[in-house]
Coordinates of C-alpha atoms in Angstrom, one line a residue:
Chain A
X1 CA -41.3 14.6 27.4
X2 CA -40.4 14.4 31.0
X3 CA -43.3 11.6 31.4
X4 CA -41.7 9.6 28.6
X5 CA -38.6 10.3 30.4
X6 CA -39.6 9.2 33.3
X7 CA -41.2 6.1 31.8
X8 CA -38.5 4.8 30.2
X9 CA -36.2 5.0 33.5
X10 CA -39.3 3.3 35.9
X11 CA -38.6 -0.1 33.2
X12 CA -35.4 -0.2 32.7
X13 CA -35.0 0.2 36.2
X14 CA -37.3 -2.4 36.8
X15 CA -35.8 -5.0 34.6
X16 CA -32.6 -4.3 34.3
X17 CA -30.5 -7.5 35.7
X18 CA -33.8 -9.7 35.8
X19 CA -32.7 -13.0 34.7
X20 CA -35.2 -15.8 33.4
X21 CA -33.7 -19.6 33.7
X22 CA -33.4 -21.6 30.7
X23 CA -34.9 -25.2 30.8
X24 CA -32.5 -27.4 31.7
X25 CA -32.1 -29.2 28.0
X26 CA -31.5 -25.9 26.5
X27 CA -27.0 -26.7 27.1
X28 CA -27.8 -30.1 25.9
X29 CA -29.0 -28.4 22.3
X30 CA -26.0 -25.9 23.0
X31 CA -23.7 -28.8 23.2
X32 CA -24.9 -30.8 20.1
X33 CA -24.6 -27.5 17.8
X34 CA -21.0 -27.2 19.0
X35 CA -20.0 -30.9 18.7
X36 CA -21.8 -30.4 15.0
X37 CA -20.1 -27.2 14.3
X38 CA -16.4 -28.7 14.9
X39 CA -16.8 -31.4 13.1
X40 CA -17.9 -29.3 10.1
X41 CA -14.8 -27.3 10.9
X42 CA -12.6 -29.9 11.0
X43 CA -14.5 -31.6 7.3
X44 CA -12.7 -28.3 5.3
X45 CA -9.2 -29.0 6.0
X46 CA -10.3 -32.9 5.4
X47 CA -11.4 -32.2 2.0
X48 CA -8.6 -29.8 1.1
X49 CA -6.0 -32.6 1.8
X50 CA -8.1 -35.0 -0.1
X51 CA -8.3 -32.5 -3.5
X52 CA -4.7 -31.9 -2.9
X53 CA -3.7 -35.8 -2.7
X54 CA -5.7 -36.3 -6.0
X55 CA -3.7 -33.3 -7.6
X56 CA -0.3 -34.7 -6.4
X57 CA -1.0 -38.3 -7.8
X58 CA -2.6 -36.9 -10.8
X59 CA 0.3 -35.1 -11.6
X60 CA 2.7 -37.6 -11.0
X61 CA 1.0 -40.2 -12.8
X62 CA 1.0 -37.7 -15.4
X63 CA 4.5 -37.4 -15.4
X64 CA 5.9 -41.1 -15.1
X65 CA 2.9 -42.5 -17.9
X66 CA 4.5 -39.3 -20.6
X67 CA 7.0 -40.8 -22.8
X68 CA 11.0 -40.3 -22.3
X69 CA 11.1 -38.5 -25.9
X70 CA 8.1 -36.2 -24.9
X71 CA 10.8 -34.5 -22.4
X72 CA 11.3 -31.0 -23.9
X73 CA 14.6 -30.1 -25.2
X74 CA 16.4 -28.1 -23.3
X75 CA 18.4 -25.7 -25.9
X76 CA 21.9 -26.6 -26.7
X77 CA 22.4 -29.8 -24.5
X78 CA 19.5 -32.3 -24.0
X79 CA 20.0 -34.4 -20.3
X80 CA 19.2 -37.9 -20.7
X81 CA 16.9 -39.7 -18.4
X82 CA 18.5 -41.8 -15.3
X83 CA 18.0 -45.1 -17.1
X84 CA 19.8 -43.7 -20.5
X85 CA 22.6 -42.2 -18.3
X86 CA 23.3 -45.5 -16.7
X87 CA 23.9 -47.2 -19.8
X88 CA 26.0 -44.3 -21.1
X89 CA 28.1 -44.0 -18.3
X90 CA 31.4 -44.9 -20.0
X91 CA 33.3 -47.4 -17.9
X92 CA 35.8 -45.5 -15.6
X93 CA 39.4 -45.3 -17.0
X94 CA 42.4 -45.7 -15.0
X95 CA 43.7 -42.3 -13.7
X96 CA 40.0 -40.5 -13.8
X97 CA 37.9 -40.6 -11.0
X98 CA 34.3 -42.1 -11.3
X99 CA 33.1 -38.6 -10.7
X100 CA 34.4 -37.7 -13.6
X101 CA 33.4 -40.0 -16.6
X102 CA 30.2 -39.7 -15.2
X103 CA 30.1 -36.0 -15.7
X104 CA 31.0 -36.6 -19.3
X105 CA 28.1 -38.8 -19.8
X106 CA 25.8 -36.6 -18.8
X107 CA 26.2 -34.8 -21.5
X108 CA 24.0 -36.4 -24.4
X109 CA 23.5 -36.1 -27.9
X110 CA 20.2 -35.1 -28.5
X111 CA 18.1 -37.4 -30.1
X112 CA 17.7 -35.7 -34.2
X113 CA 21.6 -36.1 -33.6
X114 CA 21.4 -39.7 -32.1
X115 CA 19.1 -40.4 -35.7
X116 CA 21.6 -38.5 -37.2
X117 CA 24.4 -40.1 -36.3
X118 CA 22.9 -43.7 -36.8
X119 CA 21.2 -43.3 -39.7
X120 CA 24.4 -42.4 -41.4
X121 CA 26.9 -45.2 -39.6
X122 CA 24.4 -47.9 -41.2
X123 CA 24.6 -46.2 -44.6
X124 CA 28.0 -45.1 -44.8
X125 CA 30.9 -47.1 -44.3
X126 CA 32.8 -48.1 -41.2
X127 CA 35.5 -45.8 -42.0
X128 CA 33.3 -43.2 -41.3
X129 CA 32.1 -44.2 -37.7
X130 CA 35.6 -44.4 -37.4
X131 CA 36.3 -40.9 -38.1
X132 CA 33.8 -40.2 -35.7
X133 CA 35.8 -41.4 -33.2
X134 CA 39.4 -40.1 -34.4
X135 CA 37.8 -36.9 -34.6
X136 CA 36.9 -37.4 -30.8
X137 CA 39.9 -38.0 -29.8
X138 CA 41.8 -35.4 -31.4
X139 CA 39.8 -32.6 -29.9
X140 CA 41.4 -30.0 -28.0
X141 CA 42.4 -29.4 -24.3
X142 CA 41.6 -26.2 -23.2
X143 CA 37.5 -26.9 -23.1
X144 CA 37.5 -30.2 -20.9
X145 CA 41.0 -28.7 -18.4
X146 CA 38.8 -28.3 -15.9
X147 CA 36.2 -31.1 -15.1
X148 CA 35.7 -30.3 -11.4
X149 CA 32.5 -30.9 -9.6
X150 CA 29.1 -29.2 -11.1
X151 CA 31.0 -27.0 -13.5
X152 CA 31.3 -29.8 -16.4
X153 CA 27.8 -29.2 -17.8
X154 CA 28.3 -25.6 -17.7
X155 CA 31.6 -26.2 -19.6
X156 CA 29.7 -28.9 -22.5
X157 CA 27.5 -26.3 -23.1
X158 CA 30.2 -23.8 -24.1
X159 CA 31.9 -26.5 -26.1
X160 CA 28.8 -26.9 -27.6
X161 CA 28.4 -23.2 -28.8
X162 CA 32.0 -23.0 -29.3
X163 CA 31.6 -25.8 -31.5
X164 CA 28.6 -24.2 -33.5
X165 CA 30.7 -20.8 -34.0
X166 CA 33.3 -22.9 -35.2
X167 CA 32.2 -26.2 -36.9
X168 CA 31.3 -24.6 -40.1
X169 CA 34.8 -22.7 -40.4
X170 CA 36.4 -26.5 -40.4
X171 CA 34.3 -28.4 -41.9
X172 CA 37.1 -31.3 -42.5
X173 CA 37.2 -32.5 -39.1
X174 CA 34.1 -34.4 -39.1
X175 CA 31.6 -35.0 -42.5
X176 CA 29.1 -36.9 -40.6
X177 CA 28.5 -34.4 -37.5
X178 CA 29.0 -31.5 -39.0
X179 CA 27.1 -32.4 -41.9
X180 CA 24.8 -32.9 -38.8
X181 CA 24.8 -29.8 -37.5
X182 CA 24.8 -27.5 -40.1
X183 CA 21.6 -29.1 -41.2
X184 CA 19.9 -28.4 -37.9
X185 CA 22.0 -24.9 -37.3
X186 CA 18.8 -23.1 -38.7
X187 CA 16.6 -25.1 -35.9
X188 CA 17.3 -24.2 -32.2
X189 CA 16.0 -27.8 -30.9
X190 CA 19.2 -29.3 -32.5
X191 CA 22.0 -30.1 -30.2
X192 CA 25.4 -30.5 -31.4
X193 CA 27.9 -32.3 -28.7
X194 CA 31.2 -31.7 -31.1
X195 CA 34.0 -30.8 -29.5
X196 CA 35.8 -28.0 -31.8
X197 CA 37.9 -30.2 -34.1
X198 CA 40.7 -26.9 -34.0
X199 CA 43.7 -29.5 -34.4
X200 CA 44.1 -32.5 -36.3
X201 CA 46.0 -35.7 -34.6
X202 CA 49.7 -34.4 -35.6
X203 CA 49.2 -31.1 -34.4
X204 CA 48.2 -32.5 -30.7
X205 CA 51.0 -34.5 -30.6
X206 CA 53.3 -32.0 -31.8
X207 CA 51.9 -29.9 -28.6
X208 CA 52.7 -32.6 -26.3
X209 CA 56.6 -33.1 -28.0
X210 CA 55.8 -36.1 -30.0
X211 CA 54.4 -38.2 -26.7
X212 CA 51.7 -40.6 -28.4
X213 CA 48.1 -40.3 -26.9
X214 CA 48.8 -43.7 -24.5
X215 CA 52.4 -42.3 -23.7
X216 CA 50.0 -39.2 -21.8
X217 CA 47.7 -41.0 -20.4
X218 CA 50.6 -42.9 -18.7
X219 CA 52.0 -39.6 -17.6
X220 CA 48.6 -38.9 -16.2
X221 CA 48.3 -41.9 -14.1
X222 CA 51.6 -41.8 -13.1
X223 CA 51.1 -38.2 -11.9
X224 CA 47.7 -39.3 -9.9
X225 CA 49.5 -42.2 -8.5
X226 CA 52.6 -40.4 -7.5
X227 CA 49.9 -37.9 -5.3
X228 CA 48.0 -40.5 -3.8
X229 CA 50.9 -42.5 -2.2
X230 CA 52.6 -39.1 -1.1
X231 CA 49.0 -38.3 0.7
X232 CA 48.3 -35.0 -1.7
X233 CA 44.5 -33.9 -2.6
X234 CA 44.1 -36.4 -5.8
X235 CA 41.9 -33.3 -6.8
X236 CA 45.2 -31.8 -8.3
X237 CA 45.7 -35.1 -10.4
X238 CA 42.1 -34.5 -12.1
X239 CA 42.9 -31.2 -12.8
X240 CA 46.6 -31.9 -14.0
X241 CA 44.4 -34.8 -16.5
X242 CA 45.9 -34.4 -20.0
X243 CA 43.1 -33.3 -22.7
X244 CA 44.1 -36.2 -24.7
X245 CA 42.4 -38.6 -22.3
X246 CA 39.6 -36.5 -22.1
X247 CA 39.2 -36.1 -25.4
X248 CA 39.3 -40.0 -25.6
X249 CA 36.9 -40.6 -23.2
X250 CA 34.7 -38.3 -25.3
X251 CA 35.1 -40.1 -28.1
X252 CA 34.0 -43.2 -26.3
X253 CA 31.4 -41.5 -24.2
X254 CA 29.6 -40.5 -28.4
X255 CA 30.4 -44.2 -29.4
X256 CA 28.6 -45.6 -26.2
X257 CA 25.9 -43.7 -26.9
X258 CA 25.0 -44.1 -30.7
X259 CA 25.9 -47.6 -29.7
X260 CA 23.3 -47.7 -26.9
X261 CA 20.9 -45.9 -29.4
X262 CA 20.9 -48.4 -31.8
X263 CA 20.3 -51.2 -29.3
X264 CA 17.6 -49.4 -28.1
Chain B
X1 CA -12.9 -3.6 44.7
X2 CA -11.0 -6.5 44.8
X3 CA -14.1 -8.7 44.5
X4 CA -14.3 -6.9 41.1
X5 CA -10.2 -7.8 40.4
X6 CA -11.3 -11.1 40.9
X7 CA -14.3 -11.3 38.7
X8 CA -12.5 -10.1 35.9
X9 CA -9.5 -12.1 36.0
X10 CA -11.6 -15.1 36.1
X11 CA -13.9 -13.6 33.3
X12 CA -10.8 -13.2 31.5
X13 CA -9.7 -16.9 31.9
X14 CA -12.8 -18.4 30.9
X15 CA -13.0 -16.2 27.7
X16 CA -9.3 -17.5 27.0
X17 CA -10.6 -20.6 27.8
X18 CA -13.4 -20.3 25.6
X19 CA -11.5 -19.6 22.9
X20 CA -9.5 -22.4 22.5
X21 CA -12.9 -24.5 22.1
X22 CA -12.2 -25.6 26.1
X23 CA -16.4 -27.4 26.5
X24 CA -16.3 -27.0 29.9
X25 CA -15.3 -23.5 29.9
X26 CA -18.0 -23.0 27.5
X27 CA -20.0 -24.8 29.6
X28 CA -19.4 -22.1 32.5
X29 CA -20.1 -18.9 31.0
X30 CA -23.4 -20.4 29.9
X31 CA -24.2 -21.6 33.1
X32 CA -22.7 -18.1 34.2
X33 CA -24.5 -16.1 31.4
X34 CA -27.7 -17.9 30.1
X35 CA -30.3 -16.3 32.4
X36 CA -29.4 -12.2 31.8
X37 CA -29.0 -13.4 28.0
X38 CA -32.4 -15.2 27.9
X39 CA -34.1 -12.3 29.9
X40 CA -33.4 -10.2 26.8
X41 CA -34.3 -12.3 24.2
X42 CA -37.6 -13.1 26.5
X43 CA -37.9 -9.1 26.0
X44 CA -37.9 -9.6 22.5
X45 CA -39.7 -12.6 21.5
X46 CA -43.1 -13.4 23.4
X47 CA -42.6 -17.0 22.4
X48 CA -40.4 -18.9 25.4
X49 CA -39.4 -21.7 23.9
X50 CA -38.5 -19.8 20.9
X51 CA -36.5 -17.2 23.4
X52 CA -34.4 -20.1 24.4
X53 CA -33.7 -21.5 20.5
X54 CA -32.8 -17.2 19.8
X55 CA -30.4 -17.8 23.5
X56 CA -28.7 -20.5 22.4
X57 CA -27.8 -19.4 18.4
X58 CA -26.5 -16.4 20.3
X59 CA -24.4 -18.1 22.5
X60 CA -23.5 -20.3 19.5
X61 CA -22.5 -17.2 17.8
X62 CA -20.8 -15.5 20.9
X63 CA -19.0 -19.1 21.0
X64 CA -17.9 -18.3 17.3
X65 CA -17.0 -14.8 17.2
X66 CA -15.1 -14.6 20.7
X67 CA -11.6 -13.9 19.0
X68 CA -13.1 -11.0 17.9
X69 CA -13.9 -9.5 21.6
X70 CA -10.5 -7.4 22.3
X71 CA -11.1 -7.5 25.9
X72 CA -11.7 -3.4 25.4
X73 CA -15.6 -2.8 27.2
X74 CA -17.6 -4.9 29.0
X75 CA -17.9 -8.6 28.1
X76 CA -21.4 -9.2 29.2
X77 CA -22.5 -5.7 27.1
X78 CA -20.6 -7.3 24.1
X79 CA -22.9 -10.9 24.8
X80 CA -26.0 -8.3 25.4
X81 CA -25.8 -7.0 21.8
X82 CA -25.3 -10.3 20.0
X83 CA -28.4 -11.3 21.2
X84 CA -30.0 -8.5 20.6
X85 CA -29.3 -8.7 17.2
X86 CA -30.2 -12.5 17.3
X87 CA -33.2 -11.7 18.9
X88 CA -34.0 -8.8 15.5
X89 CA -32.8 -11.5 13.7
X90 CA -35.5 -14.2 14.2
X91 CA -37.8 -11.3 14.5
X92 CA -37.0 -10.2 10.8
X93 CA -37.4 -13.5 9.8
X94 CA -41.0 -14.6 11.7
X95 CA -43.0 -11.5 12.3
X96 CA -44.6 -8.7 10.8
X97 CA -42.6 -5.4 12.3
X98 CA -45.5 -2.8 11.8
X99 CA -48.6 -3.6 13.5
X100 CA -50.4 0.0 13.5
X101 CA -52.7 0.0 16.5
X102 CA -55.0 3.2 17.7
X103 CA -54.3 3.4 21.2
X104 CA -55.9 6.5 23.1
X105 CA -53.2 8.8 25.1
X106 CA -53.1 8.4 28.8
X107 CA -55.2 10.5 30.9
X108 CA -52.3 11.5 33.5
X109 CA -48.8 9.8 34.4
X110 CA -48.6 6.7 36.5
X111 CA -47.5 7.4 40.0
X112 CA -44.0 5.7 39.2
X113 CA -43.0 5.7 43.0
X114 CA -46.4 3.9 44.1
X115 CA -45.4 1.3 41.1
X116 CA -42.3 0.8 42.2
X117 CA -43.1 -0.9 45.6
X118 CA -46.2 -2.6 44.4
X119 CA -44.9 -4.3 41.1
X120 CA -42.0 -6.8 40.3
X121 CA -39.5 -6.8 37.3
X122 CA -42.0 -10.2 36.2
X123 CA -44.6 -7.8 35.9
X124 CA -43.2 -5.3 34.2
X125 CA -42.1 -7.8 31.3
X126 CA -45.5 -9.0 31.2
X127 CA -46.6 -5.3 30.5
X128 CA -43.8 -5.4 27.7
X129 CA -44.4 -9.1 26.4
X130 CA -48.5 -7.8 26.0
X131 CA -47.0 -4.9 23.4
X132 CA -46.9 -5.7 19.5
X133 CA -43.7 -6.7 18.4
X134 CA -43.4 -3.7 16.5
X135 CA -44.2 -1.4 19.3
X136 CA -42.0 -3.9 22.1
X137 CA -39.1 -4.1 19.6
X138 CA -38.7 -0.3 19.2
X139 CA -39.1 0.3 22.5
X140 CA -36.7 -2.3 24.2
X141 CA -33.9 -1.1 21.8
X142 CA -34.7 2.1 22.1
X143 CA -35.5 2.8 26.5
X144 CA -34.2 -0.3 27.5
X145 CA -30.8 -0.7 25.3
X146 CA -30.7 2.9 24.5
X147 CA -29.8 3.3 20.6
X148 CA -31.1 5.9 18.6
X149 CA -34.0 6.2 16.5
X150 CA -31.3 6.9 13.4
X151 CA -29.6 3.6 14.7
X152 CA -33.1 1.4 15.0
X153 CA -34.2 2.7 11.8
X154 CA -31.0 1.1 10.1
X155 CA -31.1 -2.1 12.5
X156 CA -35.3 -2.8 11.2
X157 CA -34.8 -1.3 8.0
X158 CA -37.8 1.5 9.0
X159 CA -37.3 5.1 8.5
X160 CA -36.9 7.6 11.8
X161 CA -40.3 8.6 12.1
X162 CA -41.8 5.1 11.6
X163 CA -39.5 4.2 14.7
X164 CA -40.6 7.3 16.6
X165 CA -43.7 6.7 16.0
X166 CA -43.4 3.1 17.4
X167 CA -42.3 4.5 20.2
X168 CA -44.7 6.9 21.5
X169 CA -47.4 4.1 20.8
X170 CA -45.5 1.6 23.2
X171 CA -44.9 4.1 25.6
X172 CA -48.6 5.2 25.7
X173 CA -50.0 1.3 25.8
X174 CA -47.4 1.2 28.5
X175 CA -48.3 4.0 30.3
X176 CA -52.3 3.3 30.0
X177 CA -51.4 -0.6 31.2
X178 CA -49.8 1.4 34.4
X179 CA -52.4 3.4 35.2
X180 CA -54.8 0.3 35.6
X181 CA -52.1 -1.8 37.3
X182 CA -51.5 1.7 39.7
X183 CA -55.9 1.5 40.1
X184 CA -55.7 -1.8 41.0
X185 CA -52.8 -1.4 43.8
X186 CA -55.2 1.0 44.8
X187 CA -58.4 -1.0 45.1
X188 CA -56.3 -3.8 46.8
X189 CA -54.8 -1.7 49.5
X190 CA -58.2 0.3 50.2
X191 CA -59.6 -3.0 50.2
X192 CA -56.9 -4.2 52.9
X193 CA -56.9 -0.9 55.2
X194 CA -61.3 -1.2 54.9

């Protein structure tokens, strides 16, 4: 035991720190297996970008080549694509900001209700389309009061259900969309854009002491005017916008867009 | 001691170095390195110019695992044991681990003292480079690195006893290889004084 002992501690001794010299060519291999060895380092992060370009276009092309009517509806309110907004975008009326009309159009009928809707104005009379739009314009204020910034297509969609609670309790206000949308009640992928027809034509002007629809608008534009030249936020003139005019535009806004439908 | 300071503070900026792929750095600590780390794969593997292919996939390794050194222990005993197990490695790979051999026990114990004045490190890694790899293997990691037979039985995948048994053949090739190195000293200086 002590000889192995003793052994052990003579070699170590011995060769402890002994160094042997590499040939000179043995950093030259060194060097080649790191120059090799970064370059396959640097290939990963190559090849990742590469599968993640391919994804990226592949989805996008995925996306612009899928039709505009494979776009899922959304329930209650469909959004229409950029072009179809463009062309629905009611022209702006005196007294309401661009802002605002805009806002409106965004809010589109969906496209069972654009068939709907068109199917029905070429078989029925013009009468009809006509109530259509009468209908539109005698809708009720206290939905559309407030149109301010982001909170309008919050507030169509409320209409909207509002308009579902309450379409079937007066049917008389419009055949041809209600008709509409108690045929597609059953179906959630229907979208009814109807604004509650709580009031017929009298009864709004009756709320506004006999003043006819233009007489408000006037009132409106007068009010807007009368705050711009005295300097005031032209914000409170949008808000103080009579429902009438709203409801007008929204009658407009539905006959731009079954118009626009049936061109298309 | 501050020669020491010194060392290790520029030890510590060429690892640092090193580590952010600097080539010259690298370049350095093999220039620095390369000799002590080819002596012990030289220990391992008879072969020279395979030695200095083992060296440099260590250093290639050491180059590739030097974020994991914490800087805790010696850096050079960190580099020792990577090519070490490089060395084991292209070892497993190329040669046969368990060359029995018969070798007859030493008559008596070198005189170690005598030895020590007559022979030179290179000649006591021929004495080890003549063993079987089996019997050299064992007893490098064993005497020379100092793990234990529980330890080289995991690292060669033997059992205890096969390693123990490794070792007390080296050691008495060793020791017989010493004894007629220590008669030849002998012959040589009566030979001189005569």
């Amino acid at each position: 035991m002590k000889d192995n002992r003793e052994l052990d501690a003579f070699i170590k001794n011995k060769i402890e720190g002994e160094e042997v010299m590499p040939a000179s060519d043995a950093w030259n291999q060194l060097n080649e297996q790191l120059d090799k060895k970064g370059k396959t380092k640097k290939a990963p992060w190559l090849r990742i970008a590469a599968v993640l370009a391919l994804l990226i276009t592949g989805t996008v092309s995925v996306l612009l080549i899928l039709p505009e009517n494979d776009m899922s509806p959304v329930a209650g309110v469909r959004l229409m694509p950029v072009q179809k907004l463009e062309k629905a975008t009611l022209p702006a009326v005196p007294g309401i900001s661009m802002s605002t009309s805009e806002t409106l159009a965004q809010v589109a009928l969906p496209p069972v209700l654009h068939q709907k809707a068109h199917h029905k104005s070429e078989n029925k009379s013009l009468a009809e389309n006509n109530t259509v739009h009468q209908v539109a314009e005698n809708s009720p204020e206290e939905e559309m009061s407030d149109v301010s910034g982001t909170a309008a297509e919050a507030q169509a969609l409320q209409v909207a259900s509002n308009t579902t609670e309450t379409a079937s309790e007066q049917p008389a206000a419009n055949e041809v969309l209600l008709a509409s949308a108690e045929e597609h009640k059953a179906s959630r992928e229907t979208i009814r854009i109807i604004y509650k027809p709580t009031k017929n034509k009298s009864e709004v002007e009756a709320e506004h002491d006999g003043k006819s629809l233009e007489k408000a608008r006037e009132d409106v534009r007068d009010f807007i005017d009368d705050a711009k030249s005295k300097g005031e936020n032209t914000l409170q003139g949008l808000r103080a916008l009579s429902s009438d005019v709203l409801a007008l535009n929204v009658g407009r806004l539905k006959d731009k867009v079954i118009g626009n439908n049936k061109n298309n | 001691m501050t020669l020491r300071i010194e060392k290790s503070v520029k030890e510590k900026g060429l690892i640092a170095a090193c580590k952010k792929q600097d080539r010259k750095a690298q370049r350095a600590l093999y220039e620095q390195y390369s000799p002590k780390m080819l002596a012990i794969c030289v220990r391992y593997i008879r072969e020279r110019s395979e030695a200095e292919s083992v060296m440099v996939s260590g250093f290639m390794r050491i180059f590739d695992k030097l974020n994991m050194y914490e800087g805790k222990g010696s850096f050079e005993g960190w580099m020792c044991k990577i090519m070490v197990n490089e060395s084991l490695g292209y070892l497993r790979k190329h040669k046969s681990m368990y060359l029995e051999v018969d070798i007859e026990q030493a008559e008596r114990t070198p005189n170690y003292e005598k030895l020590d004045e007559s022979l030179h490190a290179g000649d006591i890694m021929k004495l080890i480079n003549a063993l079987p790899v089996g019997y050299r293997t064992v007893f490098n990691l064993y005497a020379i690195e100092g793990y234990s037979h529980k330890e080289i039985g995991e690292m060669l995948d033997i059992s205890e006893n096969t390693s123990k048994s490794q070792l007390s053949r080296a050691r008495a090739m060793l020791q017989k290889q010493l004894l007629e190195l220590e008669e030849m000293c002998n012959q040589a200086k009566e030979g001189y004084e005569g």
